[in-house]
Short mmCIF file of N, CA and C in Angstrom, two decimals:
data_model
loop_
_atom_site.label_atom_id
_atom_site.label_comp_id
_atom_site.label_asym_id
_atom_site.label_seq_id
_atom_site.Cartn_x
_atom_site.Cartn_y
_atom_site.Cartn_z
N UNK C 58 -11.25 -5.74 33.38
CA UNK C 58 -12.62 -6.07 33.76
C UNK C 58 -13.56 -4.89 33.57
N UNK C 59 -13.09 -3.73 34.05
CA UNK C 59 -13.90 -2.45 33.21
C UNK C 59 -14.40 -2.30 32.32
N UNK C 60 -13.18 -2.40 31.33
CA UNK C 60 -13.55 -2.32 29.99
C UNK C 60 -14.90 -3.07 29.54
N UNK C 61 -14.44 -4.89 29.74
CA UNK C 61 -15.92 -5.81 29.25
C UNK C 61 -16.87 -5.54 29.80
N UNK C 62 -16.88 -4.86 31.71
CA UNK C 62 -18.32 -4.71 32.43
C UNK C 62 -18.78 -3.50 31.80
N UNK C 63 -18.30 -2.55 30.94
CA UNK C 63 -19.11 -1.66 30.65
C UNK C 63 -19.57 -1.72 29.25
N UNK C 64 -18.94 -2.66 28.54
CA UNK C 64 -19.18 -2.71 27.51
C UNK C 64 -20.77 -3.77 27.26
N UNK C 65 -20.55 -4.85 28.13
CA UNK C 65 -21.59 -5.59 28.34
C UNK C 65 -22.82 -4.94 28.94
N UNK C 66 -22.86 -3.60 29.60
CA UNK C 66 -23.81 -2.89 30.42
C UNK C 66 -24.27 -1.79 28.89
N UNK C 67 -23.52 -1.89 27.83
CA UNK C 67 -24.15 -0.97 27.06
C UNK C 67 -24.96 -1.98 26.19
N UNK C 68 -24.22 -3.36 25.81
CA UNK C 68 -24.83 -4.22 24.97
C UNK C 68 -26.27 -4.66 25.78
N UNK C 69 -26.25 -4.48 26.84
CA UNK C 69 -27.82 -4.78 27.17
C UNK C 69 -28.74 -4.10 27.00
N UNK C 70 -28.46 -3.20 26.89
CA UNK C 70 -29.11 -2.09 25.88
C UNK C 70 -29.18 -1.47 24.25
N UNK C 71 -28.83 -2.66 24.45
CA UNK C 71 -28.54 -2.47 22.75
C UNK C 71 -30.69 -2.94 22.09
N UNK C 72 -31.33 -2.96 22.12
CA UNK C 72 -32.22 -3.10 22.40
C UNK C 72 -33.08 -1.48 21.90
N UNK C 73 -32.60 -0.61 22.83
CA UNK C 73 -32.88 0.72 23.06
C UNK C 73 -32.36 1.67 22.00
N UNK C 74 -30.92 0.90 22.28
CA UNK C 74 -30.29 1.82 20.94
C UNK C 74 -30.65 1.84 19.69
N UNK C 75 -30.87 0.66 19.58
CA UNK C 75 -31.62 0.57 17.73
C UNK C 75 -32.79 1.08 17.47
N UNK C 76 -33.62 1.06 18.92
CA UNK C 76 -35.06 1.92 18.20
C UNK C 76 -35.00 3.06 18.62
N UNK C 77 -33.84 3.82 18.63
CA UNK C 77 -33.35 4.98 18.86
C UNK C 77 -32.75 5.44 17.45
N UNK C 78 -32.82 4.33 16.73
CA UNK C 78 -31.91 4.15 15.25
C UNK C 78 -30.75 4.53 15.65
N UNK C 79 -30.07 4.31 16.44
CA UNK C 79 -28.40 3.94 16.65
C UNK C 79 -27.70 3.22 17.06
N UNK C 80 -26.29 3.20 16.84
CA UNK C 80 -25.45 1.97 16.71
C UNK C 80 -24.66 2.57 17.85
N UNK C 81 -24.07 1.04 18.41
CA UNK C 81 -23.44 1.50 18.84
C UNK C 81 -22.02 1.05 18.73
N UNK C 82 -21.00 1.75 19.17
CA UNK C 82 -19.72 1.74 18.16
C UNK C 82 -18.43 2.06 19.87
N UNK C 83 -17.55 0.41 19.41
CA UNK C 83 -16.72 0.25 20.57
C UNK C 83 -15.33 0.62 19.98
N UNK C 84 -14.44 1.51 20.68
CA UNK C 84 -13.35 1.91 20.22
C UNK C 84 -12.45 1.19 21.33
N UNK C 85 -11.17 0.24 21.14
CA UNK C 85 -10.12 -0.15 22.07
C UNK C 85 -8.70 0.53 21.76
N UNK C 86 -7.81 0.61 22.60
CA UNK C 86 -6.65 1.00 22.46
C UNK C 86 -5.81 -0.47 22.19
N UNK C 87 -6.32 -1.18 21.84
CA UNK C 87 -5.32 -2.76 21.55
C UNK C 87 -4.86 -2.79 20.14
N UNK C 88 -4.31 -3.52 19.59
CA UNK C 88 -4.13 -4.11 18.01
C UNK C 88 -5.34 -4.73 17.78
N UNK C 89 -5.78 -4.70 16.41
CA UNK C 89 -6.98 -5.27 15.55
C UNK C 89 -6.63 -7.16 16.31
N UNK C 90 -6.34 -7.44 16.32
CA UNK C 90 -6.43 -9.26 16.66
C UNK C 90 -6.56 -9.46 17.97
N UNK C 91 -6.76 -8.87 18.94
CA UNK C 91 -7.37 -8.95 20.00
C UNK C 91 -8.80 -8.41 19.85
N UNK C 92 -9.12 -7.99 19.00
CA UNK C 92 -10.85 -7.80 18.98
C UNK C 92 -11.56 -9.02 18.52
N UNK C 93 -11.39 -9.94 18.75
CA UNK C 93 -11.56 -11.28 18.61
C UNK C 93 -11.77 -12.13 19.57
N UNK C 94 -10.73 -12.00 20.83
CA UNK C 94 -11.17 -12.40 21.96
C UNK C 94 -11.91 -11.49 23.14
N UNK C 95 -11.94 -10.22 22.85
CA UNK C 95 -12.94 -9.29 23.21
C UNK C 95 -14.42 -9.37 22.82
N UNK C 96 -14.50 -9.77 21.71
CA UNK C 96 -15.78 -9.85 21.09
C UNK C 96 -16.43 -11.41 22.30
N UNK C 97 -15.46 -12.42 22.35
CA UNK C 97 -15.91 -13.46 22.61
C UNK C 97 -15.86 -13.58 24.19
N UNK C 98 -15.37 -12.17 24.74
CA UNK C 98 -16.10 -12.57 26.48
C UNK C 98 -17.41 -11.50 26.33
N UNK C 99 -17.18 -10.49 25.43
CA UNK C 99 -18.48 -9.47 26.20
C UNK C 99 -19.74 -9.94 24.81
N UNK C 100 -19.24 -10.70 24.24
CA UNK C 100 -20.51 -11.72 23.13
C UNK C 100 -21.60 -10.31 22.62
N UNK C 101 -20.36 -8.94 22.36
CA UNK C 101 -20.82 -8.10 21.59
C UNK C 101 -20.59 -7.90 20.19
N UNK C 102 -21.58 -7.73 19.12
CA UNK C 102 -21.34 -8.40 18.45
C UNK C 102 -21.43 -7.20 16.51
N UNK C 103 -21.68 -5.94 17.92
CA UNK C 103 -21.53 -4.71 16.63
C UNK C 103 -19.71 -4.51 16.13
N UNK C 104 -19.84 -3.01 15.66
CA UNK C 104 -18.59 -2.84 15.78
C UNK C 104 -17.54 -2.13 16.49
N UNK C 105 -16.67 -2.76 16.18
CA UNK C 105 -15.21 -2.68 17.32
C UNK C 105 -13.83 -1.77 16.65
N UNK C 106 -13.36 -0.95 17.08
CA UNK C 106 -12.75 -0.57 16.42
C UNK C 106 -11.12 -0.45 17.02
N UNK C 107 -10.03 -0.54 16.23
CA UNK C 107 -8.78 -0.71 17.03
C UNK C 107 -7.92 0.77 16.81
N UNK C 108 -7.53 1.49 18.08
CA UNK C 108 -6.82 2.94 18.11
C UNK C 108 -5.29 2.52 18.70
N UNK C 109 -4.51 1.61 18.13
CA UNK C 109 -3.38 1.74 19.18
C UNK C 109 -2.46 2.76 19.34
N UNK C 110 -2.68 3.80 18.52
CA UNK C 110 -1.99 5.09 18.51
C UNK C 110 -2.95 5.82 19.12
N UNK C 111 -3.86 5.70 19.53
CA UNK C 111 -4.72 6.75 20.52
C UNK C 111 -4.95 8.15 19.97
N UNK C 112 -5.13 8.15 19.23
CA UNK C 112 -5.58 9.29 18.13
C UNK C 112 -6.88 9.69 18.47
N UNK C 113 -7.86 8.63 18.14
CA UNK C 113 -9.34 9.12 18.43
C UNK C 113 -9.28 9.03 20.21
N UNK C 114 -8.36 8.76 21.30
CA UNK C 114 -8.67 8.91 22.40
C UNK C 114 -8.24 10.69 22.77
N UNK C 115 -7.10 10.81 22.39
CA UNK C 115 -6.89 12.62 21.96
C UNK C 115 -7.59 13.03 21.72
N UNK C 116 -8.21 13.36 20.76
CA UNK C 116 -9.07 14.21 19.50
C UNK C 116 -10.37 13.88 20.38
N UNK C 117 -10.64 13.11 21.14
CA UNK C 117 -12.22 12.77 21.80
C UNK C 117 -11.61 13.07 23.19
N UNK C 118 -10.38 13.62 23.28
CA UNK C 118 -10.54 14.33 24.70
C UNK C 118 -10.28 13.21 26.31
N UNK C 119 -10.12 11.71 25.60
CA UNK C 119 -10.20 10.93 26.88
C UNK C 119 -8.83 11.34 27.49
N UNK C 120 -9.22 11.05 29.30
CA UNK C 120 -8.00 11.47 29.90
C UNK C 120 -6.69 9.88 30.02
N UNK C 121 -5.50 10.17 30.19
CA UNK C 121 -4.44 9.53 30.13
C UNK C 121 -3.23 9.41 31.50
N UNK C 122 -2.90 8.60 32.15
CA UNK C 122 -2.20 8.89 33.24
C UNK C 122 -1.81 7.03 33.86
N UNK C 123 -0.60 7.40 34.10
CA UNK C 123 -1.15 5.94 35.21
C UNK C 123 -1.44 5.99 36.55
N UNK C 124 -1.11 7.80 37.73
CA UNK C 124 -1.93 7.78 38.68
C UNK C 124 -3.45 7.84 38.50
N UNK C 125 -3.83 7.49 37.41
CA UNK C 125 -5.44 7.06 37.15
C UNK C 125 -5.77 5.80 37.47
N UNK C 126 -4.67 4.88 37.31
CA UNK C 126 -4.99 3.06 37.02
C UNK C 126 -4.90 3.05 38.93
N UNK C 127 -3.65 4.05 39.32
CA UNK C 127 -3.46 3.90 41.17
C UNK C 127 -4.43 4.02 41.87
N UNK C 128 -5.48 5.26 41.72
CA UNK C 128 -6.26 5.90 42.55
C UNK C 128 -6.62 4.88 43.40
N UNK C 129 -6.95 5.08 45.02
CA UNK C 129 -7.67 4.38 45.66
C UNK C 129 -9.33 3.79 45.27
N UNK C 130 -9.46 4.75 44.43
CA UNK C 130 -10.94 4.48 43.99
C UNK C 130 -11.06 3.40 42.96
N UNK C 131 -10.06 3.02 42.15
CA UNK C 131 -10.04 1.86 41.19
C UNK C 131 -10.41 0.70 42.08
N UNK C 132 -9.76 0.33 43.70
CA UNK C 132 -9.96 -0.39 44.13
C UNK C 132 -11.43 -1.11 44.29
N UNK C 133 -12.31 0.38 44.51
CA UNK C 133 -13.59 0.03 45.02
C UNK C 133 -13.92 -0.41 43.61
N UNK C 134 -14.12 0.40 42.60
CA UNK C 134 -14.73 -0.08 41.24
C UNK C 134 -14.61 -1.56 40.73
N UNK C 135 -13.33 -1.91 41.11
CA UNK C 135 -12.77 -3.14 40.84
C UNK C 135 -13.52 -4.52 41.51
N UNK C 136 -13.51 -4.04 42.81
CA UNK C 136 -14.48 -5.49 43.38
C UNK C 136 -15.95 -5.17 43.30
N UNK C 137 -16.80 -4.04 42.64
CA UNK C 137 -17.46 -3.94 42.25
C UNK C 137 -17.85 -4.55 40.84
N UNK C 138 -17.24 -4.51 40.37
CA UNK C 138 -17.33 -5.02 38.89
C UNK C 138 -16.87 -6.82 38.88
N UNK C 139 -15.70 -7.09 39.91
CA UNK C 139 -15.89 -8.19 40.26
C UNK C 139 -17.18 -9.22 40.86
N UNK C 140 -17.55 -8.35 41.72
CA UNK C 140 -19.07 -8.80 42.27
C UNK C 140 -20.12 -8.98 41.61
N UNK C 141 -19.81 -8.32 39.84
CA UNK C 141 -20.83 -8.43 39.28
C UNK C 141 -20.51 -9.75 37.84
N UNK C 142 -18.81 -10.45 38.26
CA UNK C 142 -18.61 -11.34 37.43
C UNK C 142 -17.99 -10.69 36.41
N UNK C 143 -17.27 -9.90 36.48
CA UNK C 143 -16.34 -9.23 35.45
C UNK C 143 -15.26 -9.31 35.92
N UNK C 144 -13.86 -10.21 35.60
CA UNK C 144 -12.98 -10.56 36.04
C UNK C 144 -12.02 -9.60 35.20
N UNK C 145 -10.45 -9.51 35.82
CA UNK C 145 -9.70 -8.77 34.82
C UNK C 145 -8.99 -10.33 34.00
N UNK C 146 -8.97 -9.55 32.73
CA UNK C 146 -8.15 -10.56 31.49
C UNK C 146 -6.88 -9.69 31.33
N UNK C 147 -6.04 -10.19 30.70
CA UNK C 147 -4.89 -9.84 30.39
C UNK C 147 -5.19 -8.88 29.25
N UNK C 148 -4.57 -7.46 29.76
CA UNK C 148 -4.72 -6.43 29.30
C UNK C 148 -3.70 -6.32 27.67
N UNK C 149 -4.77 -5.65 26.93
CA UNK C 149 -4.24 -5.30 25.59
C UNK C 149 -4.57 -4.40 25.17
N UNK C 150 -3.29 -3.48 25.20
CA UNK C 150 -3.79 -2.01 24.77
C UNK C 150 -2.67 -1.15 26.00
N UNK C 151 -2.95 -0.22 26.05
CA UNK C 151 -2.28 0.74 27.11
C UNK C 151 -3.30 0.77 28.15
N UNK C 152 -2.97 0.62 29.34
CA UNK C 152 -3.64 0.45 30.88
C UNK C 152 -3.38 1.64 31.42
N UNK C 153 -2.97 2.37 30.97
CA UNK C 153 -2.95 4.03 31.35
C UNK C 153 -3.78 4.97 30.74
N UNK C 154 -4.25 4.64 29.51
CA UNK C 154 -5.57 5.15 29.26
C UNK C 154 -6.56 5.39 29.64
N UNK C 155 -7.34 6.14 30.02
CA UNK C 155 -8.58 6.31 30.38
C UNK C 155 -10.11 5.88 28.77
N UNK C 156 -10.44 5.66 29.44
CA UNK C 156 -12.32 5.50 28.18
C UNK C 156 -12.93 6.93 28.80
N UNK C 157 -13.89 6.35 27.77
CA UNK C 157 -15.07 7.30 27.94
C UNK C 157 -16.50 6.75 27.32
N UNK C 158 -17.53 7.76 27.00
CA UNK C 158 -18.23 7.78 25.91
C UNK C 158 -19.05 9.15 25.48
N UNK C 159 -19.23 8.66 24.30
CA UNK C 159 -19.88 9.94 23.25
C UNK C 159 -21.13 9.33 22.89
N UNK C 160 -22.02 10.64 23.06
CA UNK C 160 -23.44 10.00 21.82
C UNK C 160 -23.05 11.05 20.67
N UNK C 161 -23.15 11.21 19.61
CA UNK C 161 -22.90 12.01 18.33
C UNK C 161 -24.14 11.72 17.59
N UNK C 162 -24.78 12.92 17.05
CA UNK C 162 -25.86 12.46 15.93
C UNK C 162 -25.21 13.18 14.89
N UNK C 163 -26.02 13.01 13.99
CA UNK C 163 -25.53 13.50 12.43
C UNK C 163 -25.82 15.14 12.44
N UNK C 164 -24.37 14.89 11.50
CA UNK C 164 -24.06 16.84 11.98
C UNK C 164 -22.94 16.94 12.75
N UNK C 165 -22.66 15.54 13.88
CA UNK C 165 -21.33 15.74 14.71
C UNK C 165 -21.82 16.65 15.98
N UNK C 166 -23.17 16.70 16.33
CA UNK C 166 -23.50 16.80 17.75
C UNK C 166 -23.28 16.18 18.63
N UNK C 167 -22.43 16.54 19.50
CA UNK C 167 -22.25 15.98 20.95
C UNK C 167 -23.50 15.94 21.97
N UNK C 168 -24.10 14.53 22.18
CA UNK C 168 -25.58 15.01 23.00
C UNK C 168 -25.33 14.46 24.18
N UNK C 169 -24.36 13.86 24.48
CA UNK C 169 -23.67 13.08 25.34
C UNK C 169 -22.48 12.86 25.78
N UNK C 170 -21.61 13.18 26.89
CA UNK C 170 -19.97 12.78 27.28
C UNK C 170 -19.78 12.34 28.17
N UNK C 171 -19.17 11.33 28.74
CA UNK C 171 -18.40 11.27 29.90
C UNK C 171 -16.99 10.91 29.53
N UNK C 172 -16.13 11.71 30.35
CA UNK C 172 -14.80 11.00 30.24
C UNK C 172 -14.71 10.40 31.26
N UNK C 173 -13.96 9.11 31.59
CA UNK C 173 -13.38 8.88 32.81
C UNK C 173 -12.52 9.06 33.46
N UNK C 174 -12.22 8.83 34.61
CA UNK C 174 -11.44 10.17 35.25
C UNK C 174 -10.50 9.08 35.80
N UNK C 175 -11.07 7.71 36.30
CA UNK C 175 -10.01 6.76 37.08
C UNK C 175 -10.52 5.75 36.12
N UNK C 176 -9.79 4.29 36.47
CA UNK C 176 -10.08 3.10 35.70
C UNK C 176 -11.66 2.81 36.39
N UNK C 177 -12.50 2.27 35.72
CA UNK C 177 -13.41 1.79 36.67
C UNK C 177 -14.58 3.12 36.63
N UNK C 178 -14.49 4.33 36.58
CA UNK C 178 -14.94 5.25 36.71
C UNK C 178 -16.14 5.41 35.26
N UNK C 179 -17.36 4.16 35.00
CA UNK C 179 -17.87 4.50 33.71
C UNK C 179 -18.92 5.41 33.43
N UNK C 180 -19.89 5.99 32.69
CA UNK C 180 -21.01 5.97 32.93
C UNK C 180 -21.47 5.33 32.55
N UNK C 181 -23.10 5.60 33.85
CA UNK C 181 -23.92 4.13 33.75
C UNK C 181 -25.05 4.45 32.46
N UNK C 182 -24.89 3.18 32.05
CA UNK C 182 -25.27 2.82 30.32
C UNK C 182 -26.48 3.27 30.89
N UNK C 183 -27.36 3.80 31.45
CA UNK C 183 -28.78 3.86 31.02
C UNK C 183 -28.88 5.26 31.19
N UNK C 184 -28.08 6.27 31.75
CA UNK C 184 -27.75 7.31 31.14
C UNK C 184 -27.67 7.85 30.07
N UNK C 185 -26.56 7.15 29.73
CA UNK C 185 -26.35 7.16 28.01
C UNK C 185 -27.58 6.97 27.15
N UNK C 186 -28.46 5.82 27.30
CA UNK C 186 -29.27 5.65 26.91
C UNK C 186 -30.50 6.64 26.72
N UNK C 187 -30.47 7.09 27.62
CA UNK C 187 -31.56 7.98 28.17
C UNK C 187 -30.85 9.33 27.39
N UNK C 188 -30.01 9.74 27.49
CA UNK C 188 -29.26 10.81 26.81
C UNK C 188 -29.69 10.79 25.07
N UNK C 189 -29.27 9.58 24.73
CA UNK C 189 -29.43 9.45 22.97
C UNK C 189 -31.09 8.91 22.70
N UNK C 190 -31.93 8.48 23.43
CA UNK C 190 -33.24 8.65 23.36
C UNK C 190 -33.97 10.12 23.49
N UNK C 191 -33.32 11.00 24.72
CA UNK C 191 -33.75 12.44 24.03
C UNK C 191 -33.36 13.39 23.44
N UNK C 192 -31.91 13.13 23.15
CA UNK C 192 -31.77 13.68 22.11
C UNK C 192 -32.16 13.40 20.33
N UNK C 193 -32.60 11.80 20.35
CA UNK C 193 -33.21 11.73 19.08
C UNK C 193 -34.72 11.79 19.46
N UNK C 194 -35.90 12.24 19.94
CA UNK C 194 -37.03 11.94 19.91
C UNK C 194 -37.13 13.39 19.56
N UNK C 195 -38.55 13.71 18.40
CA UNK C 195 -38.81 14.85 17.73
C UNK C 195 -39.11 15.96 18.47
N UNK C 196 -39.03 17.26 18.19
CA UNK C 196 -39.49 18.22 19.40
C UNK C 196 -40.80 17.83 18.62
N UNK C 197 -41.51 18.48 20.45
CA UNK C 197 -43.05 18.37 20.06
C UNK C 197 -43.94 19.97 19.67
N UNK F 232 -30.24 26.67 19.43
CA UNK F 232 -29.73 25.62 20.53
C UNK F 232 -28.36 25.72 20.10
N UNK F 233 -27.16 25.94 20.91
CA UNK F 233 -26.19 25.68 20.68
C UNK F 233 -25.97 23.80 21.16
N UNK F 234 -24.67 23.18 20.68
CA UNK F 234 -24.39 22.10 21.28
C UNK F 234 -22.93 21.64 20.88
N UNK F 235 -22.34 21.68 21.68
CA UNK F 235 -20.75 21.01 21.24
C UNK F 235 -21.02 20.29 20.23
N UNK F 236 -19.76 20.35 19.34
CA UNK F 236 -19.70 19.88 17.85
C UNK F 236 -18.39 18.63 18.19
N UNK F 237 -18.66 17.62 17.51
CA UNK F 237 -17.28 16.67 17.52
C UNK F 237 -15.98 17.43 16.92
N UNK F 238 -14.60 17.23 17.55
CA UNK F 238 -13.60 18.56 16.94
C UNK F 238 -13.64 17.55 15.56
N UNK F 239 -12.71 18.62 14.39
CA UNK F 239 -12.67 17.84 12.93
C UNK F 239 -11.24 16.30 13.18
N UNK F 240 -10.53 16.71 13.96
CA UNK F 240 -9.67 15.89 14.08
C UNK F 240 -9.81 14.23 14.88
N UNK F 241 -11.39 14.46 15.38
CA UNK F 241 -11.84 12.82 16.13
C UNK F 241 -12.61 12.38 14.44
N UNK F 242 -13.47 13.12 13.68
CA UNK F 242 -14.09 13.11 12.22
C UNK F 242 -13.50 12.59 11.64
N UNK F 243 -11.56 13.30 11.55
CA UNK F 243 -10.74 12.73 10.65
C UNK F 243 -10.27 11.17 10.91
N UNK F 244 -10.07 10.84 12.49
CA UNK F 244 -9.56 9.45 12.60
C UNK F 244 -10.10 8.39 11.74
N UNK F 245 -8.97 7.59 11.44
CA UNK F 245 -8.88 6.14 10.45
C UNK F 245 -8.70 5.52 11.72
N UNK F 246 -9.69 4.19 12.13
CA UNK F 246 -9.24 3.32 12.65
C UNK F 246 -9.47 1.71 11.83
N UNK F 247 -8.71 1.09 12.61
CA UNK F 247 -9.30 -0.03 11.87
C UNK F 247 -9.88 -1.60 12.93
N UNK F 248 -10.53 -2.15 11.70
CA UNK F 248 -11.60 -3.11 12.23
C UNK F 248 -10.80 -4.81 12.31
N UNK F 249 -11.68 -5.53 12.50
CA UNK F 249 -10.88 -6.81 13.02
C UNK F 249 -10.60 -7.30 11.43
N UNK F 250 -11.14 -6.80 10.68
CA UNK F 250 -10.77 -7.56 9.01
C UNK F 250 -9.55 -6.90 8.66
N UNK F 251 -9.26 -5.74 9.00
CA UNK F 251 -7.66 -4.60 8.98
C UNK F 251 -8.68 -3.68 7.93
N UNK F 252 -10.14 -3.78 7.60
CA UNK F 252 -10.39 -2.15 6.61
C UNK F 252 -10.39 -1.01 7.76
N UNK F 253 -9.58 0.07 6.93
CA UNK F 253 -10.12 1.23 7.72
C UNK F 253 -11.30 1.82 7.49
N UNK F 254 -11.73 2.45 8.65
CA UNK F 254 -12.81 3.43 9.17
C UNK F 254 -12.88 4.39 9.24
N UNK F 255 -12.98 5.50 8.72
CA UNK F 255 -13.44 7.12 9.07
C UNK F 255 -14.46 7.28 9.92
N UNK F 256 -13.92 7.94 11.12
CA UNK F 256 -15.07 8.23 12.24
C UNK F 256 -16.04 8.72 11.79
N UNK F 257 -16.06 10.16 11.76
CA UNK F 257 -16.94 10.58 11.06
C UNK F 257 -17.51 10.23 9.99
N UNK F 258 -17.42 9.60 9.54
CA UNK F 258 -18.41 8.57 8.48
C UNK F 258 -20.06 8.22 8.67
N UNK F 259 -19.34 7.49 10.60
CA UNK F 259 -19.99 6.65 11.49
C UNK F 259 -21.24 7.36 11.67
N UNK F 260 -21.03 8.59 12.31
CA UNK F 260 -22.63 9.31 12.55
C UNK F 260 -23.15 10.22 11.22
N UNK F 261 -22.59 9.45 10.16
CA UNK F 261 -23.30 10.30 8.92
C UNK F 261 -24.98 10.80 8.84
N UNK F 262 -25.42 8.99 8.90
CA UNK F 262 -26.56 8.81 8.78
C UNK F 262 -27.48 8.80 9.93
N UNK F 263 -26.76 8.40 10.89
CA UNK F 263 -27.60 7.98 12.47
C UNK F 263 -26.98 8.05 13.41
N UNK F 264 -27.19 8.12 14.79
CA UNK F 264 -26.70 8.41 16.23
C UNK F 264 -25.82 7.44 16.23
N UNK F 265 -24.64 7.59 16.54
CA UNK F 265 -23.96 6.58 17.44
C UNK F 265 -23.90 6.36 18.59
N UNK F 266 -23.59 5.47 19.60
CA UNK F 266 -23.12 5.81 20.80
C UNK F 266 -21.44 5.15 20.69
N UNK F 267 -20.40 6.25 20.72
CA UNK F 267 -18.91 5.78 21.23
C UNK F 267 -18.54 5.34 22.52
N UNK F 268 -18.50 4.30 22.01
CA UNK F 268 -17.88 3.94 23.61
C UNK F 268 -16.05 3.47 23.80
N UNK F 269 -15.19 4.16 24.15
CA UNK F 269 -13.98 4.04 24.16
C UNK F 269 -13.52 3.27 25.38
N UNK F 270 -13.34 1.85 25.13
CA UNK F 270 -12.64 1.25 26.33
C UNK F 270 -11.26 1.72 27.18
N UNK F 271 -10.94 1.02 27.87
CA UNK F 271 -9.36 1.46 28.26
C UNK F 271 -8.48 0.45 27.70
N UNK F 272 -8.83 -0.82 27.24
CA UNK F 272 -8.21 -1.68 26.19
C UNK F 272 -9.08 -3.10 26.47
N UNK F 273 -8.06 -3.85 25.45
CA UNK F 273 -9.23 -4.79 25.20
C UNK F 273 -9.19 -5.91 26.21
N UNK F 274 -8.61 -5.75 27.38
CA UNK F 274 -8.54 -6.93 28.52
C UNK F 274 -10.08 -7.39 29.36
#
């Protein structure tokens, strides 16, 4: 349920991102044929990309554990994200993974990170937003 | 201005898309900002 509530909290902003001239770009730890029924609960509709070797979750630094999925704090996140109609689906991919996100502009600038630290633990998309809006607006 | 650089080894990742082409990350922010967003899987 994480996964789609945050993914759906960035697609509502997808809006922002484009007249920011950027894309935005979903990485899963599942096999390529589950991005199919992912696409069709969070009705996002850029691109998706499949890591089941967790390569780009390494190399991008996300953290890994399963006392991450335990923490007491997943709990709260969880009926939080429930409350907001994000149910859990049957997980595909490794559930011991942690997410994150990156803003990157050209050149491979980092203008933006969060890793997550527990399941549930995202940042909030208008952060992000706000992050890759000033980092692309011209100095004055 | 300094600013953290993406390491070359997230640049180098091949992933692939729901058609099975692969992707070069770094490809992605050639031209324009991305925002990555890395789920914890696809449930």
């Amino acid at each position: 349920m994480f996964c789609r509530e945050h993914v759906v909290q960035l697609h509502h902003k997808a809006d922002r991102i484009s007249a920011a001239g950027a894309e935005l770009v979903v990485v899963g730890s599942g096999t390529p044929n589950f991005i199919a029924g992912f696409r069709e609960t969070t009705h996002f509709t850029g691109r998706i990309l499949s890591d089941p070797t967790l390569s780009a979750y390494r190399a991008a630094g996300m953290k890994r554990g399963l006392m991450r999925v335990l923490n007491p704090l997943v709990a709260v996140y969880g009926l939080r994200a429930m409350a907001r109609g994000h149910m859990q689906g049957r997980t595909q991919g490794d559930p011991t993974q942690q997410g994150g996100v990156l803003v990157i502009i050209p050149g491979g600038g980092i203008i933006f990170e969060h890793h997550s630290s527990v399941a549930g633990d995202n940042a909030p998309a208008d952060e992000v937003v706000a992050a890759l809006e000033a980092g692309v607006r011209p100095a004055a | 201005m300094s600013m953290e650089t993406v390491p070359p080894e997230l640049a180098a990742c091949e992933l692939t898309d729901e058609n099975g082409a692969k992707v070069r990350l770094g490809d992605l922010w050639r031209d324009h900002p991305i925002v990555l967003a890395f789920v914890r899987h696809f449930g």
